[in-house]
Coordinates of C-alpha atoms and ligand atoms in Angstrom, one line a residue:
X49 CA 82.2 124.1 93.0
X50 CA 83.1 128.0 93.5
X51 CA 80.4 130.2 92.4
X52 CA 82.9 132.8 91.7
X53 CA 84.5 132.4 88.2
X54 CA 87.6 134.0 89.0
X55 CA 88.7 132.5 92.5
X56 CA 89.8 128.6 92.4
X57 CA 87.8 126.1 94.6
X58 CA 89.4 125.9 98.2
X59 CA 90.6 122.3 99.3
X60 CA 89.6 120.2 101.2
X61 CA 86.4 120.4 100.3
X62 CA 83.7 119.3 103.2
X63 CA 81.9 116.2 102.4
X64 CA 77.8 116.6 102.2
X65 CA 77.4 113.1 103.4
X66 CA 79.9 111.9 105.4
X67 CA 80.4 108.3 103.9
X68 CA 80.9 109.6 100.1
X69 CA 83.6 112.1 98.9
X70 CA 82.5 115.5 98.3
X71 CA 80.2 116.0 95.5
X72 CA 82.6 118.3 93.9
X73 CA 85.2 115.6 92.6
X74 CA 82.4 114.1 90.2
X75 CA 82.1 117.5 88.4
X76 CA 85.6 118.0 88.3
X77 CA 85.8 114.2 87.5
X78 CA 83.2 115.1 84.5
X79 CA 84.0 118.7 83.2
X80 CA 86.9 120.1 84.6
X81 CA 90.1 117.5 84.5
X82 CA 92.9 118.2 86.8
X83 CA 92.0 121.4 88.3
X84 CA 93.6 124.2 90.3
X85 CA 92.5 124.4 94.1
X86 CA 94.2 126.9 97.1
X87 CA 95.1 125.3 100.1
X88 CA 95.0 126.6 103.7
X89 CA 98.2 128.7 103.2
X90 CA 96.6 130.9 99.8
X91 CA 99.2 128.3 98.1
X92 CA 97.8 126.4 94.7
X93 CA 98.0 122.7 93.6
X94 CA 96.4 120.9 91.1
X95 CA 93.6 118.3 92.0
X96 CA 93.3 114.8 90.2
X97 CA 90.0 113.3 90.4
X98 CA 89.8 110.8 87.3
X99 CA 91.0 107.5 87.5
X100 CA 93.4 107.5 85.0
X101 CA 94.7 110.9 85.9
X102 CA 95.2 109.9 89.6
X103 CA 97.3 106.2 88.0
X104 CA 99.2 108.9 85.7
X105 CA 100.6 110.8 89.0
X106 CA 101.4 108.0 91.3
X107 CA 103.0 105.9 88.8
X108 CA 105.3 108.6 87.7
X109 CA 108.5 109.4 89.7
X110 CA 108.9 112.3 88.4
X111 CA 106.1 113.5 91.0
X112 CA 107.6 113.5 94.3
X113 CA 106.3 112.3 97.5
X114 CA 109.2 114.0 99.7
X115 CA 107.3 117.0 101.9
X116 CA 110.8 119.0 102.2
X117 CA 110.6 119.6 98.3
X118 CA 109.8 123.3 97.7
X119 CA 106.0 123.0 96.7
X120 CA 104.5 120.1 98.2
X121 CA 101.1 121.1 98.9
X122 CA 99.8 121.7 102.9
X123 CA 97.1 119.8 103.7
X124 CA 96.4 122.0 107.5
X125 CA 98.9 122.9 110.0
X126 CA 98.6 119.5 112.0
X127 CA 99.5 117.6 108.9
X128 CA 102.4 120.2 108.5
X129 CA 103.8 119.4 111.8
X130 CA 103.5 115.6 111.2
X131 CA 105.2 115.6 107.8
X132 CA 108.4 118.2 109.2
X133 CA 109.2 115.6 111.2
X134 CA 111.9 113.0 110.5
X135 CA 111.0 110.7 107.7
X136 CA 109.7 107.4 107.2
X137 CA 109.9 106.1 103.8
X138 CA 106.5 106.6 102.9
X139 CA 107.7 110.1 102.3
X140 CA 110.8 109.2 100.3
X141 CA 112.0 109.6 97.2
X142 CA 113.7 106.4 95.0
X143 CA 116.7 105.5 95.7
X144 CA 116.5 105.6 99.3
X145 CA 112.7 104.6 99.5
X146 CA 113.5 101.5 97.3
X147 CA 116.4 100.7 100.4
X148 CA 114.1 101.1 102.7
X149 CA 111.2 98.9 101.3
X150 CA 113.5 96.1 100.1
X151 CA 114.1 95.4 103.8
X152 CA 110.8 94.6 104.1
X153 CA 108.8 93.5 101.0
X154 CA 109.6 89.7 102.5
X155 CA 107.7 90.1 105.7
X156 CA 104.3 91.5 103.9
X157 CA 104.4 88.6 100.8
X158 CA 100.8 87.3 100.4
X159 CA 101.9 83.7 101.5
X160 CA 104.0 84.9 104.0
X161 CA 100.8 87.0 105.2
X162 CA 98.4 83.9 104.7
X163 CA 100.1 81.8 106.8
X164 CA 99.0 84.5 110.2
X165 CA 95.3 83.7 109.1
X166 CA 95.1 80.9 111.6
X167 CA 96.6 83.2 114.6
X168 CA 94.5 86.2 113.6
X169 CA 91.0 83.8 113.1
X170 CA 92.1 82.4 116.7
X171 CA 92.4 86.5 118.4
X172 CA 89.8 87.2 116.1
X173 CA 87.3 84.4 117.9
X174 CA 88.6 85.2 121.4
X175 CA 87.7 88.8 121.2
X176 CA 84.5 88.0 120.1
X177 CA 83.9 85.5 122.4
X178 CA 84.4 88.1 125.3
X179 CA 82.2 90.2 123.9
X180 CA 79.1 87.8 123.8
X181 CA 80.1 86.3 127.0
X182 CA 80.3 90.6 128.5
X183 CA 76.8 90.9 126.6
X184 CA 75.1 93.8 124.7
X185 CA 75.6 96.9 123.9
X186 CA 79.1 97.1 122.6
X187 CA 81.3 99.7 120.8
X188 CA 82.9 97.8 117.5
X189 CA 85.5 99.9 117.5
X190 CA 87.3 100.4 120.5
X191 CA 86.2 96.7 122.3
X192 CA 86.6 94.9 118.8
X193 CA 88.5 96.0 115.7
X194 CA 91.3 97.9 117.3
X195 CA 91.9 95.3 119.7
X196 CA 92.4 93.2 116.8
X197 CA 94.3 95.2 114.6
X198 CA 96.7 96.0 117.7
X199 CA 97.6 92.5 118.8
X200 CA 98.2 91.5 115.0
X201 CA 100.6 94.5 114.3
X202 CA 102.2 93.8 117.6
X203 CA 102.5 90.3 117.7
X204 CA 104.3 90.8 114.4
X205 CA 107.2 93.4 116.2
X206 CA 106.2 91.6 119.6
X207 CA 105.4 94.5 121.1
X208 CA 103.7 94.0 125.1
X209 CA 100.1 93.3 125.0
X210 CA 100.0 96.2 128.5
X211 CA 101.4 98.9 125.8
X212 CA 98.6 98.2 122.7
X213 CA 96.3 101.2 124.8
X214 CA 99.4 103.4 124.5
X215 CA 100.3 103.5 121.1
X216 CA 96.2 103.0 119.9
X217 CA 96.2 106.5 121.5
X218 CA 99.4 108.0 120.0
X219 CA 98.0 106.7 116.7
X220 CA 95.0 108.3 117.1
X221 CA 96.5 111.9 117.6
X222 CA 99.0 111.2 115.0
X223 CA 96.2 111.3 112.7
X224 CA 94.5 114.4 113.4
X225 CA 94.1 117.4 111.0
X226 CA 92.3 120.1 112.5
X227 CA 94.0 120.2 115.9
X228 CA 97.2 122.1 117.4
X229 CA 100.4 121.1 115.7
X230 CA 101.7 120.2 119.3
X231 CA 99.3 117.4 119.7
X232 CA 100.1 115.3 116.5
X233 CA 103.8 116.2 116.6
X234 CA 104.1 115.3 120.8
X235 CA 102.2 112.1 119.8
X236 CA 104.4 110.7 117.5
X237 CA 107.6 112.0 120.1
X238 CA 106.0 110.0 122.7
X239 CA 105.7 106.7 120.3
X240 CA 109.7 107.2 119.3
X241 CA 110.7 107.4 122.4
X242 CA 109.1 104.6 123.4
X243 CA 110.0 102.5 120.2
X244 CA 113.8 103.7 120.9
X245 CA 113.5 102.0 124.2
X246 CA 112.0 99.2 123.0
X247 CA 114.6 98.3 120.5
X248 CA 117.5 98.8 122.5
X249 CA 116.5 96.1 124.8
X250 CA 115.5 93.9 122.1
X251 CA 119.0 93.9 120.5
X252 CA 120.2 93.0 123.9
X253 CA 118.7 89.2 123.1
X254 CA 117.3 90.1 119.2
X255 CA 119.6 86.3 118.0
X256 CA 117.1 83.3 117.6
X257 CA 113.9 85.5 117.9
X258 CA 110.9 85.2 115.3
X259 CA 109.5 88.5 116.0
X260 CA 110.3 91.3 112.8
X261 CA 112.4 93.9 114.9
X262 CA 114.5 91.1 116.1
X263 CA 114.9 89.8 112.3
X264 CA 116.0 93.7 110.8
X265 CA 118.5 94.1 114.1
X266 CA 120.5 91.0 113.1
X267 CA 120.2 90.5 109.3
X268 CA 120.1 94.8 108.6
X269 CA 121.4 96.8 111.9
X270 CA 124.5 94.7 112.6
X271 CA 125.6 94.4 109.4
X272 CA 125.2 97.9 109.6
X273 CA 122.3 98.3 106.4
X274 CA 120.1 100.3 108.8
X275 CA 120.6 102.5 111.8
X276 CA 119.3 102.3 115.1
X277 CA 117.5 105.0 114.9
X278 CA 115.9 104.4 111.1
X279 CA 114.9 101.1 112.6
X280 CA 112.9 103.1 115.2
X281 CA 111.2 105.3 111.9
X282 CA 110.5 102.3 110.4
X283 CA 108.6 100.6 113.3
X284 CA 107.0 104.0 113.9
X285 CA 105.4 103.4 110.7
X286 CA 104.8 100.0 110.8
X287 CA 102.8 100.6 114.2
X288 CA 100.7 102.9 113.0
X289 CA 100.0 101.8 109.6
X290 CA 99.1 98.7 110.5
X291 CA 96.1 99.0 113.0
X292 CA 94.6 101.8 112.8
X293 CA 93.8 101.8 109.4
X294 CA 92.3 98.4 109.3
X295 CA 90.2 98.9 112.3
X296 CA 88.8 101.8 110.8
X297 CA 88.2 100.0 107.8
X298 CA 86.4 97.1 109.6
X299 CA 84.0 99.7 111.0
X300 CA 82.8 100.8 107.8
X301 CA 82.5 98.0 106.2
X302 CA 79.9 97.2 109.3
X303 CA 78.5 100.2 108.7
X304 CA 77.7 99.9 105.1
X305 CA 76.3 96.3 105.7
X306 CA 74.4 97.2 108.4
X307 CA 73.0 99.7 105.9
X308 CA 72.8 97.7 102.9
X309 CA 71.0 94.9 104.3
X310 CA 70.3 93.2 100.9
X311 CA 74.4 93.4 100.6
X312 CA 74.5 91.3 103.6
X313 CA 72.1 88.8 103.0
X314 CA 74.2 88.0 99.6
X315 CA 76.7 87.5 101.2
X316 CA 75.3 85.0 103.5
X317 CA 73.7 83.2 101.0
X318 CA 77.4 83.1 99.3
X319 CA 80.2 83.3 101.1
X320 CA 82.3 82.9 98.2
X321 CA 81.7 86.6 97.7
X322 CA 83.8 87.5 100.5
X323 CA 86.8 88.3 99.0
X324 CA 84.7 90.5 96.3
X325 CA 83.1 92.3 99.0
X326 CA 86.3 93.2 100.9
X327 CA 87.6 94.5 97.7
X328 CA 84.5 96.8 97.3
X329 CA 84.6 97.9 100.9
X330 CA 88.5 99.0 100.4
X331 CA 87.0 101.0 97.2
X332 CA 84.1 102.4 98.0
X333 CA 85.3 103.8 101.6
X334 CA 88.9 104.6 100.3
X335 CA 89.4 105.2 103.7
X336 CA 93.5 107.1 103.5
X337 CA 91.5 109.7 101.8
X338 CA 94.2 112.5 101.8
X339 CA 97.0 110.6 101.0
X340 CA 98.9 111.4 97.8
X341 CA 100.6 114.8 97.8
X342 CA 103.2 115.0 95.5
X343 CA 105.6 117.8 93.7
X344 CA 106.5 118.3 90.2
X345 CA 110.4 117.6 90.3
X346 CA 110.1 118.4 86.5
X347 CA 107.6 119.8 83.5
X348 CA 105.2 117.3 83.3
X349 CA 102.2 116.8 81.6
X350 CA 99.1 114.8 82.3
X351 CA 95.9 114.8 80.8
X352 CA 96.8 117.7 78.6
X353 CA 97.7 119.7 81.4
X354 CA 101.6 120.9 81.5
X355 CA 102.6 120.6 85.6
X356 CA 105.5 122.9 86.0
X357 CA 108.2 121.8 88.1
X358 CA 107.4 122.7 91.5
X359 CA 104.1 123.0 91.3
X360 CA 101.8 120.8 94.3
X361 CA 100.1 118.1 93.4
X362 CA 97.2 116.3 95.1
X363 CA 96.2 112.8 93.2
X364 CA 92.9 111.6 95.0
X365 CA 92.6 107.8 95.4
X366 CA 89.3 108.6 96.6
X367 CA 88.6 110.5 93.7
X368 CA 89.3 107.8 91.6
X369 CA 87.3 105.4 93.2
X370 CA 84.4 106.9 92.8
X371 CA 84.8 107.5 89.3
X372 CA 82.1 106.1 87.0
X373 CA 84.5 105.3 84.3
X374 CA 86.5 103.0 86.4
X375 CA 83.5 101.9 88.2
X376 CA 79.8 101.5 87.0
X377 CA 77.3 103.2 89.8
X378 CA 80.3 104.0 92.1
X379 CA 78.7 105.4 94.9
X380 CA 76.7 102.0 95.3
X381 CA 78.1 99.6 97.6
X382 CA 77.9 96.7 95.6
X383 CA 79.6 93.6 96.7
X384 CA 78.7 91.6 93.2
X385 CA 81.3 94.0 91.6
X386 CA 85.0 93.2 90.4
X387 CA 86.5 96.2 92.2
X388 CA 90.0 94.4 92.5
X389 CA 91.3 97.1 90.3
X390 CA 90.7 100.0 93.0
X391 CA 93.4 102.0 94.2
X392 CA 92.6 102.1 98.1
X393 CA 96.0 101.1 98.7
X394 CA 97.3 103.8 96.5
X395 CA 99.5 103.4 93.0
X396 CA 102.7 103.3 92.4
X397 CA 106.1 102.9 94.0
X398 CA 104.5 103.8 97.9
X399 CA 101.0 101.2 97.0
X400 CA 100.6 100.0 100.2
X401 CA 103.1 97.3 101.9
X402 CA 100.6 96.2 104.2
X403 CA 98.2 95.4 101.8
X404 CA 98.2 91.3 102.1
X405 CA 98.0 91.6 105.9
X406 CA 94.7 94.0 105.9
X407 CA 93.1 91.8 103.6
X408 CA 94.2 89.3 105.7
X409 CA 92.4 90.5 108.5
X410 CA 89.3 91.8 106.8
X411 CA 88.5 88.7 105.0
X412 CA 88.9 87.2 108.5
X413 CA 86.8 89.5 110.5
X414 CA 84.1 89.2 107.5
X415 CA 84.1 85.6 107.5
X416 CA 82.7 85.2 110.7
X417 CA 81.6 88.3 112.2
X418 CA 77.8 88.1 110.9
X419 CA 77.6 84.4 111.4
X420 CA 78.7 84.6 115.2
X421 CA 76.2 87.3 116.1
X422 CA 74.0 86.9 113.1
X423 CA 71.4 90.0 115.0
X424 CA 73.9 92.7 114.9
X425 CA 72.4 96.2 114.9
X426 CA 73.2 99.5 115.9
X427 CA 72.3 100.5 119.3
X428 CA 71.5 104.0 117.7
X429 CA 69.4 105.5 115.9
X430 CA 71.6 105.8 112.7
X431 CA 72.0 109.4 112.6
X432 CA 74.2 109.4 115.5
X433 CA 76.8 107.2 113.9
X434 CA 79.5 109.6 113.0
X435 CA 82.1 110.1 110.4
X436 CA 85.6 111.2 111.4
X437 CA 85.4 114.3 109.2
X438 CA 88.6 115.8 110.3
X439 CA 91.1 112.9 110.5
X440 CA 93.9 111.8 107.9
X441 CA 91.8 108.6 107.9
X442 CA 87.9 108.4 107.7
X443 CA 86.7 105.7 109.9
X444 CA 83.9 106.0 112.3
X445 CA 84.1 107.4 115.9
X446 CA 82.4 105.2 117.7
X447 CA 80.1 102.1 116.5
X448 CA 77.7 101.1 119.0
X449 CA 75.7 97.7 118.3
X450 CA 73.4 95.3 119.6
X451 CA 72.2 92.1 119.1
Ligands
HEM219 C1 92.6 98.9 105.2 C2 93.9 99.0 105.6 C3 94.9 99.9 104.9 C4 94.7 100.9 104.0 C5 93.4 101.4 103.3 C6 96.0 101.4 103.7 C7 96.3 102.3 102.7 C8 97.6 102.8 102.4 C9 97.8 103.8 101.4 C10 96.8 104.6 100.6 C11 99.2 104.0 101.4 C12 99.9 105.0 100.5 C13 100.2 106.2 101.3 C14 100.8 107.3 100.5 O1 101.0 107.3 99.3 O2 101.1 108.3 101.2 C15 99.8 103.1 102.3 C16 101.1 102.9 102.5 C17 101.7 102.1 103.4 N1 101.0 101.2 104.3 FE1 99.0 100.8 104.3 N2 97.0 100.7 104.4 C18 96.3 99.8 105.2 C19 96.9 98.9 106.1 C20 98.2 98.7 106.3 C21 98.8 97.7 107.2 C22 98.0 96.6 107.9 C23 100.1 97.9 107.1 C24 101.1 97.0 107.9 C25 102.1 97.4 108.5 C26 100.4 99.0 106.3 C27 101.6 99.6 106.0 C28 101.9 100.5 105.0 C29 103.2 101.0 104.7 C30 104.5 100.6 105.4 C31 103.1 102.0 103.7 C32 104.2 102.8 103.0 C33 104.6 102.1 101.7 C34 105.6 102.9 100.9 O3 105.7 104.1 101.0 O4 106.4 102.2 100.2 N3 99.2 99.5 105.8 N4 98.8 102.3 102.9

């Protein structure tokens, strides 16, 4: 916390260990409430830590999600350039996000979803199996879980196997905070461009297809529900939602087995505790750590605390994952737990769409990872397995193993 009684606490705060959130939201979490931190620009928001403050916020529409709104807090420069850019509904307001999300809430239903489990087991299995058969050491990330990830998302819009390396990439700068505007902002130019092209020859032969971009060009763009080009923000967003986050997600939830040995070893003994155990991993990493920035469009109050209209807003999932009156011991990783009531996948009207499909995919990764190579290890001493500090999503740079 500031030491300086006068000046407000500057966000983001650094992280002291880089697997936990920063020390700081447990004190606001127990003395302080919703509290008032400058940003990068010398602009103020308000922080929410608590669970039930951070539920209050996302569930309310009177807090807006929309970046052009006079107010909405800046999170760094990067992040600035990402968010002026044309929007996908994940920065919309209702009506229009509701329009949006309707076209897709089908594709994402949990049986729907379930039904991939046999396709994703199968790419899940072959991956693996060229990794034992290429031998030790390996990187989990980059020769594994984005792989994975990539070929699910893709084989969903049926985007070419050759192109998965491309947009990985784009992904990857997309998400970058502490970099040159240009880089995020020519990343995501380079991925439209690309998607535009894409989906102008898949409307060429889009009738009788199974793949998703096929289905929205003939039951939404003809019919004229959806332009050409929001069909290209859409699968923008679908792209990179959909694999980079779970990769990164996979890694970590390696990394805290790896670390929490006796965590691992109950859940050999009882595989019934997988789906527990993905639940806790999506908790305790709460890995889209930055995520809800929002605006007053109104006076609001919350917690006691009267939000003018226009005032910034930051409601931190990550906050409220951690917070010990949601969540006994939270910064144990404790696959025993119920944790189903976490809010990784946010609150409220944006809660993530994807949600069935990474569970999906964890469950599925975590179901047979351990088994298949039951002496996985890292390759390196454990110090040197790093944290991506300084990216809109935490994950791990590299994760080197053996066995
Ligand atoms: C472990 C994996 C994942 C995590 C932790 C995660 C987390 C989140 C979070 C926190 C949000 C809310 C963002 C906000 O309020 O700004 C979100 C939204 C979203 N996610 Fe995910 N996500 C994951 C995987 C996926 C996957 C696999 C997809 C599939 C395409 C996906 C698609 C989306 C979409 C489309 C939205 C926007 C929803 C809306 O605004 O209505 N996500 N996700």
């Amino acid at each position: 916390m500031s030491g300086c009684p006068f000046s407000k606490p500057a966000f983001p705060m650094p992280r002291q260990c880089p697997f936990l959130p920063p020390q700081e939201y447990q004190e606001f979490q127990q003395h302080a409430g919703p509290t008032k931190v400058q940003m990068w620009d010398g602009k103020d928001a308000w922080l929410f830590t608590r669970y039930d403050d951070v539920r209050a916020v996302l569930g309310d529409n009177r807090f807006s999600g929309d970046p052009h709104v006079t107010g909405f807090p800046s999170l760094s420069p990067a992040r600035n350039a990402v968010l002026d850019l044309e929007p996908a509904f994940i920065r919309m307001d209702p009506p229009e996000h509701g329009r949006f999300r309707r076209m897709l809430t089908k594709e994402f239903m949990i049986k729907r979803v379930s039904a991939m489990r046999p396709r994703i087991d199968s790419i899940f299995n072959r991956l693996l199996d060229e990794l034992l058969a290429k031998g030790p050491p390996a990187n989990l990330v980059e020769d594994l879980f984005l792989p994975l990830t990539s070929e699910v998302i893709a084989g969903l819009l049926d985007v070419p196997g050759k192109d998965h390396g491309f947009f990985q990439e784009q992904s990857r700068l997309k998400v970058l905070l502490d970099v040159d505007p240009s880089i995020p902002k020519a990343a995501s130019d380079r991925i439209l461009t690309y998607l535009d092209d894409l989906i102008t020859e898949r409307a060429k032969v889009a009738d009788g297809r199974e793949d998703l971009l096929s289905r929205l060009i003939v039951e939404q763009v003809r019919p004229g529900h959806l332009t050409h080009r929001e069909l290209v923000i859409m699968a923008e967003l679908l792209l990179m939602a959909g694999h980079e986050t779970t990769a990164n997600q996979m890694a970590l939830g390696v990394y805290s087995f790896l670390t929490n040995p006796d965590q691992l070893e109950l859940l050999r003994n009882d595989p019934s505790l997988l789906r527990n155990a993905v639940e806790e991993m999506l908790r305790f990493h709460t890995i889209v750590h930055y995520n809800a920035f929002r605006v007053a469009l109104e006076d609001v109050e919350v917690a006691g605390q009267l939000i003018r209209k226009g005032d910034g807003v930051v409601a931190l999932i990550s906050g409220a994952n951690h917070d010990a009156s949601a969540f006994e011991n939270p910064q144990k990783f404790d696959i025993t737990r119920k944790a189903d009531h976490h809010v990784a996948f946010s609150y409220g009207i944006h809660q993530c769409l994807g949600q069935p499909l990474a569970r999906v995919e964890l469950q599925a990764v975590f179901a047979t990872l351990f088994q298949r190579i039951p002496t996985l290890r890292f390759a390196v001493p454990l110090e040197q397995v790093k944290g991506k500090g300084d990216h809109f999503v935490q994950g791990l740079e590299t994760l080197p193993v053996t066995w």
